Coordinates of C-alpha atoms in Angstrom, one line a residue:
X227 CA -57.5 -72.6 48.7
X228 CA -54.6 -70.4 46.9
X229 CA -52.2 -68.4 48.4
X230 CA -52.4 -64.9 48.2
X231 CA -49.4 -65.3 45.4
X232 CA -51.1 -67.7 43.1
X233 CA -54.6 -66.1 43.4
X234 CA -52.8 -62.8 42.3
X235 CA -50.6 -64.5 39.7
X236 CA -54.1 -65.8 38.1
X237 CA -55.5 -62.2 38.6
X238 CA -52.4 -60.9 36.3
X239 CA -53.6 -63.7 33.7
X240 CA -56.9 -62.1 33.2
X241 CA -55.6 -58.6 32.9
X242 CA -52.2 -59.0 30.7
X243 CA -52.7 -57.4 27.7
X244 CA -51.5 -60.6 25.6
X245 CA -54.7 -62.5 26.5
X246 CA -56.9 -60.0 25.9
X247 CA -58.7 -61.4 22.7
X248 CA -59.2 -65.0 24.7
X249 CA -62.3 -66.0 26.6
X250 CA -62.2 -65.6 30.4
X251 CA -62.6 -69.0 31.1
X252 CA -59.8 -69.9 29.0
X253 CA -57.9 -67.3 30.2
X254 CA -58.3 -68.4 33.9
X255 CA -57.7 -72.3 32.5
X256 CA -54.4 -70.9 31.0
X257 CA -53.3 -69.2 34.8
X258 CA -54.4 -72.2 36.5
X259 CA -52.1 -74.7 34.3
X260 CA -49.3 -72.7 34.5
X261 CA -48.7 -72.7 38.3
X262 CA -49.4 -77.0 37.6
X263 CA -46.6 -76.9 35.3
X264 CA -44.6 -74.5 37.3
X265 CA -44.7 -77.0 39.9
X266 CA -46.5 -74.1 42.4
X267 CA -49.2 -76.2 42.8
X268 CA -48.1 -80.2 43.4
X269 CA -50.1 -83.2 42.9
X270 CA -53.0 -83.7 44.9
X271 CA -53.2 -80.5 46.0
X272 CA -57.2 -79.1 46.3
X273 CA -58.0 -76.3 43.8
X274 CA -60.5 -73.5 45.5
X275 CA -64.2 -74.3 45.0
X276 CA -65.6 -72.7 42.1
X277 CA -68.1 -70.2 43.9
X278 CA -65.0 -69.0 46.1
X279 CA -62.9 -68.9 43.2
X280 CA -65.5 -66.9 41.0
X281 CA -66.1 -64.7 44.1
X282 CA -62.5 -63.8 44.2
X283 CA -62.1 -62.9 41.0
X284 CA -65.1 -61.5 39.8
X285 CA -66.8 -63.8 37.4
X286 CA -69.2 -65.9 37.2
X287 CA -69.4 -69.5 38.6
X288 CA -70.2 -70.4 35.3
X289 CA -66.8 -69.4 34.0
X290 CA -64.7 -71.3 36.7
X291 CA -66.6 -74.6 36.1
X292 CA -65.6 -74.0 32.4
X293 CA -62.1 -73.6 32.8
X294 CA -62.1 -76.5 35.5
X295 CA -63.7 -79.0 32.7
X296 CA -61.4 -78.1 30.4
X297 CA -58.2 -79.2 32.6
X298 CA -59.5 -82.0 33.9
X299 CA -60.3 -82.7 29.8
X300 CA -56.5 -81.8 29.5
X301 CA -55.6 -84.4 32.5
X302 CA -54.3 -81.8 34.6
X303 CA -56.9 -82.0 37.4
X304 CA -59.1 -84.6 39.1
X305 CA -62.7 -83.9 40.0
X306 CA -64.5 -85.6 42.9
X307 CA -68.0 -86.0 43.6
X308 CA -68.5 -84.1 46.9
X309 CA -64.7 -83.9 47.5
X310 CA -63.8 -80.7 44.7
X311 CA -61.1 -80.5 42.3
X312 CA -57.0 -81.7 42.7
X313 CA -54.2 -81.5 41.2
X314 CA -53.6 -84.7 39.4
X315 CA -51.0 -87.1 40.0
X316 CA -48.6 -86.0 37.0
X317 CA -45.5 -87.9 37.5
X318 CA -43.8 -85.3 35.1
X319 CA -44.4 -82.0 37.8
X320 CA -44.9 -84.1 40.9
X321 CA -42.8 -82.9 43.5
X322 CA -39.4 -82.5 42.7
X323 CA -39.8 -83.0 39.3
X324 CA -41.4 -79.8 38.1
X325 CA -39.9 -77.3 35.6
X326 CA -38.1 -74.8 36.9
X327 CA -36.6 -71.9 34.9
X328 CA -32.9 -73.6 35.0
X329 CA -34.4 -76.3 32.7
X330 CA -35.4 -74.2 30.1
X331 CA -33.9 -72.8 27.1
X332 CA -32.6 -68.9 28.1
X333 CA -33.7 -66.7 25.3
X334 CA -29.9 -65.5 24.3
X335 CA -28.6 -69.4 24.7
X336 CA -28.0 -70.5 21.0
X337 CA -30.3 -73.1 20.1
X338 CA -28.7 -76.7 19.3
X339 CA -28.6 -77.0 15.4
X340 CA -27.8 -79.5 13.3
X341 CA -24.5 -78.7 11.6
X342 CA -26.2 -78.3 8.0
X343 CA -28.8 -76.0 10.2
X344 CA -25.8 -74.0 12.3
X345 CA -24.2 -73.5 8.7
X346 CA -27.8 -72.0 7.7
X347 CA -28.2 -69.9 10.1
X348 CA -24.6 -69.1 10.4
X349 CA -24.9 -67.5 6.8
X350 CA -28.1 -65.5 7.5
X351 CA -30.2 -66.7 4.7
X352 CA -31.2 -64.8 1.8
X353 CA -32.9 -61.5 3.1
X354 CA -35.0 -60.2 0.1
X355 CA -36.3 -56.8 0.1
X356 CA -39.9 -56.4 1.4
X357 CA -40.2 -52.8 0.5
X358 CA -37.8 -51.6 -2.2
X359 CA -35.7 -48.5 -1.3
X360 CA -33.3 -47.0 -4.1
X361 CA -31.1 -48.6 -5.4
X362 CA -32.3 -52.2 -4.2
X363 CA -31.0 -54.8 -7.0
X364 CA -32.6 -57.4 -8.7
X365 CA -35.9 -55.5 -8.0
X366 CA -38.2 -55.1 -11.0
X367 CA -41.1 -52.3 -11.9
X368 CA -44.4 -53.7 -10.3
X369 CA -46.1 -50.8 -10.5
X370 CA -46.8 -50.5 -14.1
X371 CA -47.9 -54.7 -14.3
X372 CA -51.1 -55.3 -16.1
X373 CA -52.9 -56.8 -13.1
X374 CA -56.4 -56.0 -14.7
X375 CA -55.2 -58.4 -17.6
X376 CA -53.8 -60.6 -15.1
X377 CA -57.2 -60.7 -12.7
X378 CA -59.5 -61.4 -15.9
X379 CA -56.6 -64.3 -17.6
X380 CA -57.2 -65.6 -14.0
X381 CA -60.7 -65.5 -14.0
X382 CA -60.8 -66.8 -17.4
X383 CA -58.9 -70.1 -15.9
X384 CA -61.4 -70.8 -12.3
X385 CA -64.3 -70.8 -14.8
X386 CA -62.6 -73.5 -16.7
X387 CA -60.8 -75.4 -14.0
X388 CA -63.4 -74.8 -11.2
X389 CA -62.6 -76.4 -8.0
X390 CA -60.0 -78.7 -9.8
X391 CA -57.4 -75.7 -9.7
X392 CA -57.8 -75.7 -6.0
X393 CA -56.6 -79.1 -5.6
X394 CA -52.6 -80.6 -5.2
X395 CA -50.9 -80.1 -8.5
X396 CA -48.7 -81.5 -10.4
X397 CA -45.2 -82.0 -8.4
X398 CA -43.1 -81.7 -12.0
X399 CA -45.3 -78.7 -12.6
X400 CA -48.4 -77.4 -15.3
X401 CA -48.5 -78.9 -18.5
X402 CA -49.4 -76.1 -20.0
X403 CA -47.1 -74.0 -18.3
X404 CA -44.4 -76.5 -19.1
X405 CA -44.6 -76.2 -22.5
X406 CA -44.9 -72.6 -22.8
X407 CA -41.6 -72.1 -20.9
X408 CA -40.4 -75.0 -23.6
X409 CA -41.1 -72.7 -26.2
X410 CA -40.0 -69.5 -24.3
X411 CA -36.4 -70.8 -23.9
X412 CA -36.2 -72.7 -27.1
X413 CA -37.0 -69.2 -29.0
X414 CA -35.5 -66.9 -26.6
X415 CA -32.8 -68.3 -25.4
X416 CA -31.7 -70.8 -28.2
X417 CA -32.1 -74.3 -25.5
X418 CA -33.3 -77.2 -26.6
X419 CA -36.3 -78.3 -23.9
X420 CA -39.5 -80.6 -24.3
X421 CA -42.5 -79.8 -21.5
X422 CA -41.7 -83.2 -19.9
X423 CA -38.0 -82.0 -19.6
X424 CA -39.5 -79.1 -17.2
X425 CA -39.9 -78.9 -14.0
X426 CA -41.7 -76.2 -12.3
X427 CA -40.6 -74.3 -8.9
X428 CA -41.3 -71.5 -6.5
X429 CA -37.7 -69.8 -7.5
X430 CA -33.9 -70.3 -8.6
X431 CA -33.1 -70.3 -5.0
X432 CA -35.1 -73.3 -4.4
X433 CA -33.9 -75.2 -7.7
X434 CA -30.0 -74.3 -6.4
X435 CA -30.7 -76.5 -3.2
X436 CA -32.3 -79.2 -5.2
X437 CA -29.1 -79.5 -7.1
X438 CA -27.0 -79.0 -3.9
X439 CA -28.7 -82.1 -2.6
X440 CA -29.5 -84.3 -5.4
X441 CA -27.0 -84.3 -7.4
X442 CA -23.8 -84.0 -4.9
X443 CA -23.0 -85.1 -1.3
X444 CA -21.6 -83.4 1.5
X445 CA -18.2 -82.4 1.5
X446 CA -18.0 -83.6 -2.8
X447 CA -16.8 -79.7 -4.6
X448 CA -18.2 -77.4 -6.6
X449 CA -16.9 -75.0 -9.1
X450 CA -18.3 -71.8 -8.6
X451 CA -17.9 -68.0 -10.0
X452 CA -16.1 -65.7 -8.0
X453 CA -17.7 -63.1 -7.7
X454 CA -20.9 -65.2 -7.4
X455 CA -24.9 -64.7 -6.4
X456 CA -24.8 -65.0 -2.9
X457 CA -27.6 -67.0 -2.9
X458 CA -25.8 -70.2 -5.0
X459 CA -23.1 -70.1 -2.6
X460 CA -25.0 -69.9 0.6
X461 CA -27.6 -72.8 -1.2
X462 CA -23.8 -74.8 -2.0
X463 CA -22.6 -74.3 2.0
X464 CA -25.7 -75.1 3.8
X465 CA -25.5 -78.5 2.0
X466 CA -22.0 -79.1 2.9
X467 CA -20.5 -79.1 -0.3
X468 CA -16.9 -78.1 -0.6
X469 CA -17.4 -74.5 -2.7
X470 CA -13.9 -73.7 -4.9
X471 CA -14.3 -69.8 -6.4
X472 CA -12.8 -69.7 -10.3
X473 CA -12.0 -66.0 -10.8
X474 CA -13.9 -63.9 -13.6
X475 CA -12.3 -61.7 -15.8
X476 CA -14.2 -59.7 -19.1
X477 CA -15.1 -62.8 -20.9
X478 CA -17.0 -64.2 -17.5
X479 CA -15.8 -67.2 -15.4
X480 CA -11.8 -68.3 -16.5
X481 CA -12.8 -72.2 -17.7
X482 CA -8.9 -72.5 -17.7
X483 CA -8.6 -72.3 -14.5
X484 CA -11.4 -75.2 -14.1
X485 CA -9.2 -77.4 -16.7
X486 CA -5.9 -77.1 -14.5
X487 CA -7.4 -77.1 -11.1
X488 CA -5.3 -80.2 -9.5
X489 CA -8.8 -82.0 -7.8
X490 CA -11.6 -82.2 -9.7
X491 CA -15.2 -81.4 -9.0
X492 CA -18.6 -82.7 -9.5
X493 CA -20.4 -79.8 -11.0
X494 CA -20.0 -76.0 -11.5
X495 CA -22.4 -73.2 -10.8
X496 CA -22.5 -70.1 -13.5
X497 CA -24.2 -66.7 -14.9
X498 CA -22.7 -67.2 -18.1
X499 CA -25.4 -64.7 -20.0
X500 CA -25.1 -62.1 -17.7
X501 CA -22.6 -63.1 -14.9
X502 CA -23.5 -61.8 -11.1
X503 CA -22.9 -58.9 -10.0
X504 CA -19.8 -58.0 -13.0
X505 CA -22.2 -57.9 -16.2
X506 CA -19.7 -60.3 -18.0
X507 CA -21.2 -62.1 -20.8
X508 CA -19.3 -65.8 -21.0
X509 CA -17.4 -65.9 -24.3
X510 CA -18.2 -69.0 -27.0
X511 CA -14.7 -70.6 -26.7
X512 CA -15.1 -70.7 -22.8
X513 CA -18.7 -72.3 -23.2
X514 CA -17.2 -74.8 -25.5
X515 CA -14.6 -76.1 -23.1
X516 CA -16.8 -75.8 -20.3
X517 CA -19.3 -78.2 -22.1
X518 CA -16.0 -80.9 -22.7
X519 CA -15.0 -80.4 -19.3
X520 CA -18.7 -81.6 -17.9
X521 CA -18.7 -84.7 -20.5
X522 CA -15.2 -85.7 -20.1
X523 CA -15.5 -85.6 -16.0
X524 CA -19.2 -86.6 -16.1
X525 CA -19.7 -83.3 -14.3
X526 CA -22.8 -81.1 -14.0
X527 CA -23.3 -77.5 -15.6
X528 CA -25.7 -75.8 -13.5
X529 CA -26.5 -72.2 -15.4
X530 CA -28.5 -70.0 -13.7
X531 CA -30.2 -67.2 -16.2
X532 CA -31.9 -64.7 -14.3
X533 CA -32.1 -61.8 -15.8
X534 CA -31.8 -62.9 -19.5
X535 CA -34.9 -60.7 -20.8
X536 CA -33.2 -57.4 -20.3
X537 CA -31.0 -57.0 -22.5
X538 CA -30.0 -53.4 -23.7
X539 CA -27.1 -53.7 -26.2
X540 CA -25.7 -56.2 -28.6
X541 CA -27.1 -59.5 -29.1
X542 CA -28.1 -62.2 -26.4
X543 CA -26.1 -65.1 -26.9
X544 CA -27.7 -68.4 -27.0
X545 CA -27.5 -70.3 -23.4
X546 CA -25.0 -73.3 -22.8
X547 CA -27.5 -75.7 -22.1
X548 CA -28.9 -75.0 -25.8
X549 CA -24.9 -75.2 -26.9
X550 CA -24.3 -79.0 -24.8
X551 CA -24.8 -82.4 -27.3
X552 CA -23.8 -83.8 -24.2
X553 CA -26.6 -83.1 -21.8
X554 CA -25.0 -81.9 -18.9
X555 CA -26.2 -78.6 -18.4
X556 CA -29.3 -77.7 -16.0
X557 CA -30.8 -74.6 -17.1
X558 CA -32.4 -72.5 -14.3
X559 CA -34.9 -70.0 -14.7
X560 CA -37.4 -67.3 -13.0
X561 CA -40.0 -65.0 -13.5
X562 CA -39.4 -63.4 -10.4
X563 CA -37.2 -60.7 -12.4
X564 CA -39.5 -60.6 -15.7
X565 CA -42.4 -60.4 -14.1
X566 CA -43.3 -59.9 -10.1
X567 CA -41.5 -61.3 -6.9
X568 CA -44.4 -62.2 -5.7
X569 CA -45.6 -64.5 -8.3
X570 CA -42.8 -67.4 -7.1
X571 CA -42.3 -69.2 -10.0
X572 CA -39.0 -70.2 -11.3
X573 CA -38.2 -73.3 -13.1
X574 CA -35.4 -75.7 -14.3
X575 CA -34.9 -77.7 -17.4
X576 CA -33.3 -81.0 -17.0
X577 CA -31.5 -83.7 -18.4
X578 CA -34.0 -86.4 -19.4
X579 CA -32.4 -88.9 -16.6
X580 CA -32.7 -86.1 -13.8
X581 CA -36.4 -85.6 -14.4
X582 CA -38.2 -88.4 -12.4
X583 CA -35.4 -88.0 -9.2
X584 CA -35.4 -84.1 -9.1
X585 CA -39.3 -84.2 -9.3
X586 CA -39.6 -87.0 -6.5
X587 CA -37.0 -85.1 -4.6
X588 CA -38.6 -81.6 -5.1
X589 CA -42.1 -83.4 -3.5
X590 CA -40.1 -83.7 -0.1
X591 CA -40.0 -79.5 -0.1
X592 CA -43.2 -78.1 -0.4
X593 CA -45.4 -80.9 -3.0
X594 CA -46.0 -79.0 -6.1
X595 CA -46.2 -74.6 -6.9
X596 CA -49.9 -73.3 -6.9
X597 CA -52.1 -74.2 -10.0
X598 CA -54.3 -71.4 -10.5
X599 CA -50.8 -68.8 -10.4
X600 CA -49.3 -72.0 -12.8
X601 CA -52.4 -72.3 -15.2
X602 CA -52.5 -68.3 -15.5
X603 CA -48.9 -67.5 -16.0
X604 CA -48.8 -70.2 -18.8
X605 CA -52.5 -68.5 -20.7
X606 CA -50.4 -65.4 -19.9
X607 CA -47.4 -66.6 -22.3
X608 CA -49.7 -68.4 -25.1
X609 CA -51.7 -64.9 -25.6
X610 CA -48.0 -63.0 -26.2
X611 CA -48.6 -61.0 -22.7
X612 CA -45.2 -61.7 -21.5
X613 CA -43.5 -60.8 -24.2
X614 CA -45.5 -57.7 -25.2
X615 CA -44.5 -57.3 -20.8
X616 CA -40.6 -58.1 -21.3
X617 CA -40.9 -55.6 -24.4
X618 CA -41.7 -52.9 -22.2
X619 CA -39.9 -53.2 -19.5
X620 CA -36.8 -53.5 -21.5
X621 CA -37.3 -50.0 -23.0
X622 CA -38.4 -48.7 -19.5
X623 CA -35.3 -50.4 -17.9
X624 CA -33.0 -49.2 -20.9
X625 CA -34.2 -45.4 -20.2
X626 CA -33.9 -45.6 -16.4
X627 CA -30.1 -47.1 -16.6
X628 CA -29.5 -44.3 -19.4
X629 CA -30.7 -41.6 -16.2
X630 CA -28.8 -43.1 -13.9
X631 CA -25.8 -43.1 -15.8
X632 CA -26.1 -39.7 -16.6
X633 CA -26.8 -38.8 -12.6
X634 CA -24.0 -40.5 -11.2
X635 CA -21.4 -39.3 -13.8
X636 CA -22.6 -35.9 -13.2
X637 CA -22.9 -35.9 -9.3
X638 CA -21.2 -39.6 -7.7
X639 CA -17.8 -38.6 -9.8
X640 CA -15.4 -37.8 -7.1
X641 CA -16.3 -41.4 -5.0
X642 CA -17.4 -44.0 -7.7
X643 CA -17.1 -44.9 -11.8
X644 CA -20.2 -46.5 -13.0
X645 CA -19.3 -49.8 -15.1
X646 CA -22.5 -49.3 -17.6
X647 CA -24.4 -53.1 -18.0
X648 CA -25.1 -54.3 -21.3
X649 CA -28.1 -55.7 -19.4
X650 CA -29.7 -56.3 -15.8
X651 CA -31.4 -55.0 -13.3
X652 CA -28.5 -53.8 -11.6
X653 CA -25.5 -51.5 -12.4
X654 CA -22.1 -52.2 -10.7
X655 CA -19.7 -49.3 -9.3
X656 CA -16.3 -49.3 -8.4
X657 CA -14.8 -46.6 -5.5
X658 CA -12.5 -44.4 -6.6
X659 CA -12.2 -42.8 -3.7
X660 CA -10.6 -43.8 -0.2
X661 CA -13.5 -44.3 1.7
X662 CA -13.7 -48.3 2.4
X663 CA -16.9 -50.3 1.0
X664 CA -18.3 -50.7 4.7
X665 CA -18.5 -47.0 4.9
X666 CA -19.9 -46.2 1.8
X667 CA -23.0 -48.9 2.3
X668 CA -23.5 -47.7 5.8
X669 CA -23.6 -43.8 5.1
X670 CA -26.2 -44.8 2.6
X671 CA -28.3 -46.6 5.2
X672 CA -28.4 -43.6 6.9
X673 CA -30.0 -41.9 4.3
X674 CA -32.6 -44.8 3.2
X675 CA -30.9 -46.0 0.8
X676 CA -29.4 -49.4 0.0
X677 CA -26.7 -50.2 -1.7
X678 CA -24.6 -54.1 -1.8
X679 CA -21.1 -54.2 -1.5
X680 CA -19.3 -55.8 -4.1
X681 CA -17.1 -57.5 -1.2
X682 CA -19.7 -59.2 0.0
X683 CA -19.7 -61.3 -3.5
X684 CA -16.5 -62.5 -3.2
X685 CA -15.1 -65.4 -1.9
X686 CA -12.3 -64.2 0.3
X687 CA -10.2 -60.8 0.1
X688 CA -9.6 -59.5 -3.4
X689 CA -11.8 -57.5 -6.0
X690 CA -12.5 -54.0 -6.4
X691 CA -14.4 -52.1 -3.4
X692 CA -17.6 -50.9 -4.8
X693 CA -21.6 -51.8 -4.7
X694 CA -24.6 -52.5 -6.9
X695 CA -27.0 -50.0 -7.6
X696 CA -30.9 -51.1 -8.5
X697 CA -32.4 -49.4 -11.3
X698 CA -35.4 -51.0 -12.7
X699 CA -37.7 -50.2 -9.9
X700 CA -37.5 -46.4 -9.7
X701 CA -38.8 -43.7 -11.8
X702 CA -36.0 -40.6 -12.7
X703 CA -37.5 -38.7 -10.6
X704 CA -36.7 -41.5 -7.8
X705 CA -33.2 -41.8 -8.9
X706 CA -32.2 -38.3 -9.6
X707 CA -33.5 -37.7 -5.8
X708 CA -31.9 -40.8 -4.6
X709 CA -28.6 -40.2 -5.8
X710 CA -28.3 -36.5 -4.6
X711 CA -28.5 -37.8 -1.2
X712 CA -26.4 -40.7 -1.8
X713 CA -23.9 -37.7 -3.1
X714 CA -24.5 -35.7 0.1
X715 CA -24.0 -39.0 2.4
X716 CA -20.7 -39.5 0.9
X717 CA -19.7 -36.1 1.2
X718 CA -20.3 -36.2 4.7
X719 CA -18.9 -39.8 5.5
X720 CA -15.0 -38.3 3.6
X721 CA -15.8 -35.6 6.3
X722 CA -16.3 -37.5 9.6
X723 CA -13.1 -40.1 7.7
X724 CA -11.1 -37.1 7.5
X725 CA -10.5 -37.6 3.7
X726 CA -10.1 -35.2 0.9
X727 CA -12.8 -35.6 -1.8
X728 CA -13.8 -32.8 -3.6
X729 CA -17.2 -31.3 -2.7
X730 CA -20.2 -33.4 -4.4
X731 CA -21.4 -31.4 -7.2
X732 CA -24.8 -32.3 -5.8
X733 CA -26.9 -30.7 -2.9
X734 CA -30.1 -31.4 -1.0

């Protein structure tokens, strides 16, 4: 029979909220296993009879003899023909070898990593932002996407495809959707891919750590921007290469500095068309060398063009991998920016040698990106949707960073100076004021709003104190509001920091 602890310990069982959705018997099953494991009740010890048991705790017989078959299914019991029910003989929690609560993990003991995973969750990840809040960056307008021509494109391909779009793709991606990116790079962006040089992902963030792993082994270096996306460098560090920043000036990443560094490196990791988060756009001559450097050193260019659609002044200049006789470049792209997050599709094209092992290596991560999203994304581009889309959007974007220029000239003046983008989703500020970064991003945190330190971006100490402030996913109206209570934030936080900025011209 129990003791008066372990019938009310299964009593608790039943009742706890957490088990509410399960089935008595399995609930009772669950109590009962629990005080096996816990070592409360040791091998060959008699469980009650079923009618006592059910009489105890109000159910029915029929429940206890369910939850007894199921843990002597589970090997945790032995059942006797006219003798009742035991504990079985489990050397594992026999006496004196139970668990007890001093062999288990304690909830704030840090897990035992790997060092690759301790570096991973050392750096935090990349957090992305589930619900936009001014002045989030690198978020685009959703809310005006054609998802009724979207719905019917992909209605349009399950009628063709049927069931076959529900099976495993492709691992090296759509060939449809291969060849319209070929042809959306090749005109846009002035590269020179084929569909079989295309390999299709679920972002840039997973094609980073592909190139962090294939192409490089722990500890081998890696030039990289600095400033620089905090999601290469964090992609470069969890795979235990040896990251070494090159400053950035006007003309984007100084390719000098790559030419006189005393050790060389393997590859290098760059924004050239739109550098992250400073705007630079990388000059020719820079690309040029850059290109000699990789053939002379049989180095890697890895060139990461996110945001290349949104362009809003002067012309785009073609990408390096389109520039490179050598073929050394890897060209990353995403429609996470042009189009939706949600849509996780980004994409790489390769070197014709890199191909077969980036596509056998990419199998290992997650197999292959969904068809049907594939097969509609590339009918999508044949029809002339995305750029009809991109079209848009630019104008939108190009109006919404004209209003927030405006607003943050007019009311941010005493704490920032906006340094206007010639394209982006993003607009970087530098402090003019004495209020340190920290301060700035947390007093608008406080007021809903997010904002990204430029600090964070760099590599060790140096740079200008500032932040990044998102555009492209907020309306005027969003903006003007937003920044009037970033102004009034500020206003406060030179207050409580005893500082002497001039009242915000702005007011809640």
């Amino acid at each position: 029979m129990f003791k008066h602890s372990q019938l009310e310990s299964v009593k608790a069982s039943l009742a706890h909220p957490a088990h509410a959705a399960m089935p008595l018997h399995a609930r009772i099953q669950r109590a009962i296993r629990q005080l096996i494991l816990d070592g409360a009740l040791g091998a060959g010890k008699p469980l009650p009879a079923s009618r006592a048991l059910a009489k105890s705790l109000g159910v029915s017989r029929d429940t206890i003899e369910a939850a007894y078959a199921q843990l002597h299914a589970e090997g945790f019991i032995d059942r006797r023909v006219g003798s009742g029910s035991f504990v079985a003989q489990i050397t594992d929690f026999s006496a004196g070898r139970h668990i007890t609560r001093r062999d288990t993990c304690p909830r704030n003991q840090a897990p035992s990593l790997s060092k690759r995973g301790a570096a991973m969750f050392r750096d935090g990840g990349v957090a992305e932002t589930l619900s936009p809040r001014p002045f989030a960056h690198g978020v685009p307008e959703t809310r005006s996407f054609p998802l009724a021509l979207w719905e019917r494109l992909e209605r349009q391909v399950l009628k063709e495809t049927g069931t076959q779009a529900l099976l495993h793709g492709d691992p090296q991606g759509a060939e449809p959707l291969r060849r319209a990116i070929a042809d959306h790079v090749n005109l846009e962006r002035g590269a020179r891919a084929t569909a079989d040089r295309v390999l299709v992902l679920t972002s840039s963030q997973q094609a980073m750590a592909l190139c962090a792993t294939v192409l490089l082994d722990p500890g081998e270096r890696i030039f990289i921007e600095d400033p620089a996306y905090y999601g290469a460098r964090k992609a470069f560090n969890a795979a235990g290469l040896d990251c070494i920043p090159i400053r950035v000036d006007r003309q984007g990443i100084v390719v000098d500095d790559i030419l006189a560094a005393p050790r060389k490196a393997k590859a290098a990791f760059l924004t050239p068309s739109h550098q992250f988060p400073t705007g630079a756009t990388l000059s020719l001559d820079r690309r040029l060398a850059l290109i000699e450097w990789a053939a002379r050193h049989q180095a890697w260019i890895i060139e990461d063009d996110y945001d290349s659609e949104f362009r809003y002044a002067g012309k785009p200049t073609a990408c390096v991998q389109g520039l490179d006789p050598h073929d050394r470049t890897i060209y990353v792209g995403t429609f996470t920016k042009a189009l939706f997050p949600g849509l996780r599709i980004g994409y790489v094209v390769l070197p014709h040698q890199l191909v077969k092992p980036m596509t056998v290596a990419r199998t290992l991560l997650d197999g292959h990106t969904a068809s049907l999203t594939q097969l509609t994304l590339a009918r999508f581009m044949e029809a002339g949707h995305f750029g009809a889309h991109v079209r848009a959007m630019r104008s939108l974007y190009t109006e919404r960073l004209d209003v927030l220029t405006t607003l943050v000239r007019r009311h941010l003046s005493d704490f920032i100076e906006p340094q206007v983008p010639i394209g982006g989703l993003q607009m970087p500020c530098v402090l003019t004021c004495d209020l340190p970064e920290q301060a700035v991003v947390d007093a608008a945190k406080r007021v809903e709003i997010a904002l990204l330190g430029l600090s964070t971006l760099h590599a060790g100490a140096g740079g200008k104190p500032g932040f990044l402030m998102g555009f492209a996913a907020y309306t005027p109206y969003e903006i003007e509001r937003a920044v009037r209570k970033l102004a009034h934030a500020l206003q406060e936080a030179s207050q409580r920091n005893g500082l002497s900025a001039s009242s915000p011209k702005a007011v809640l």
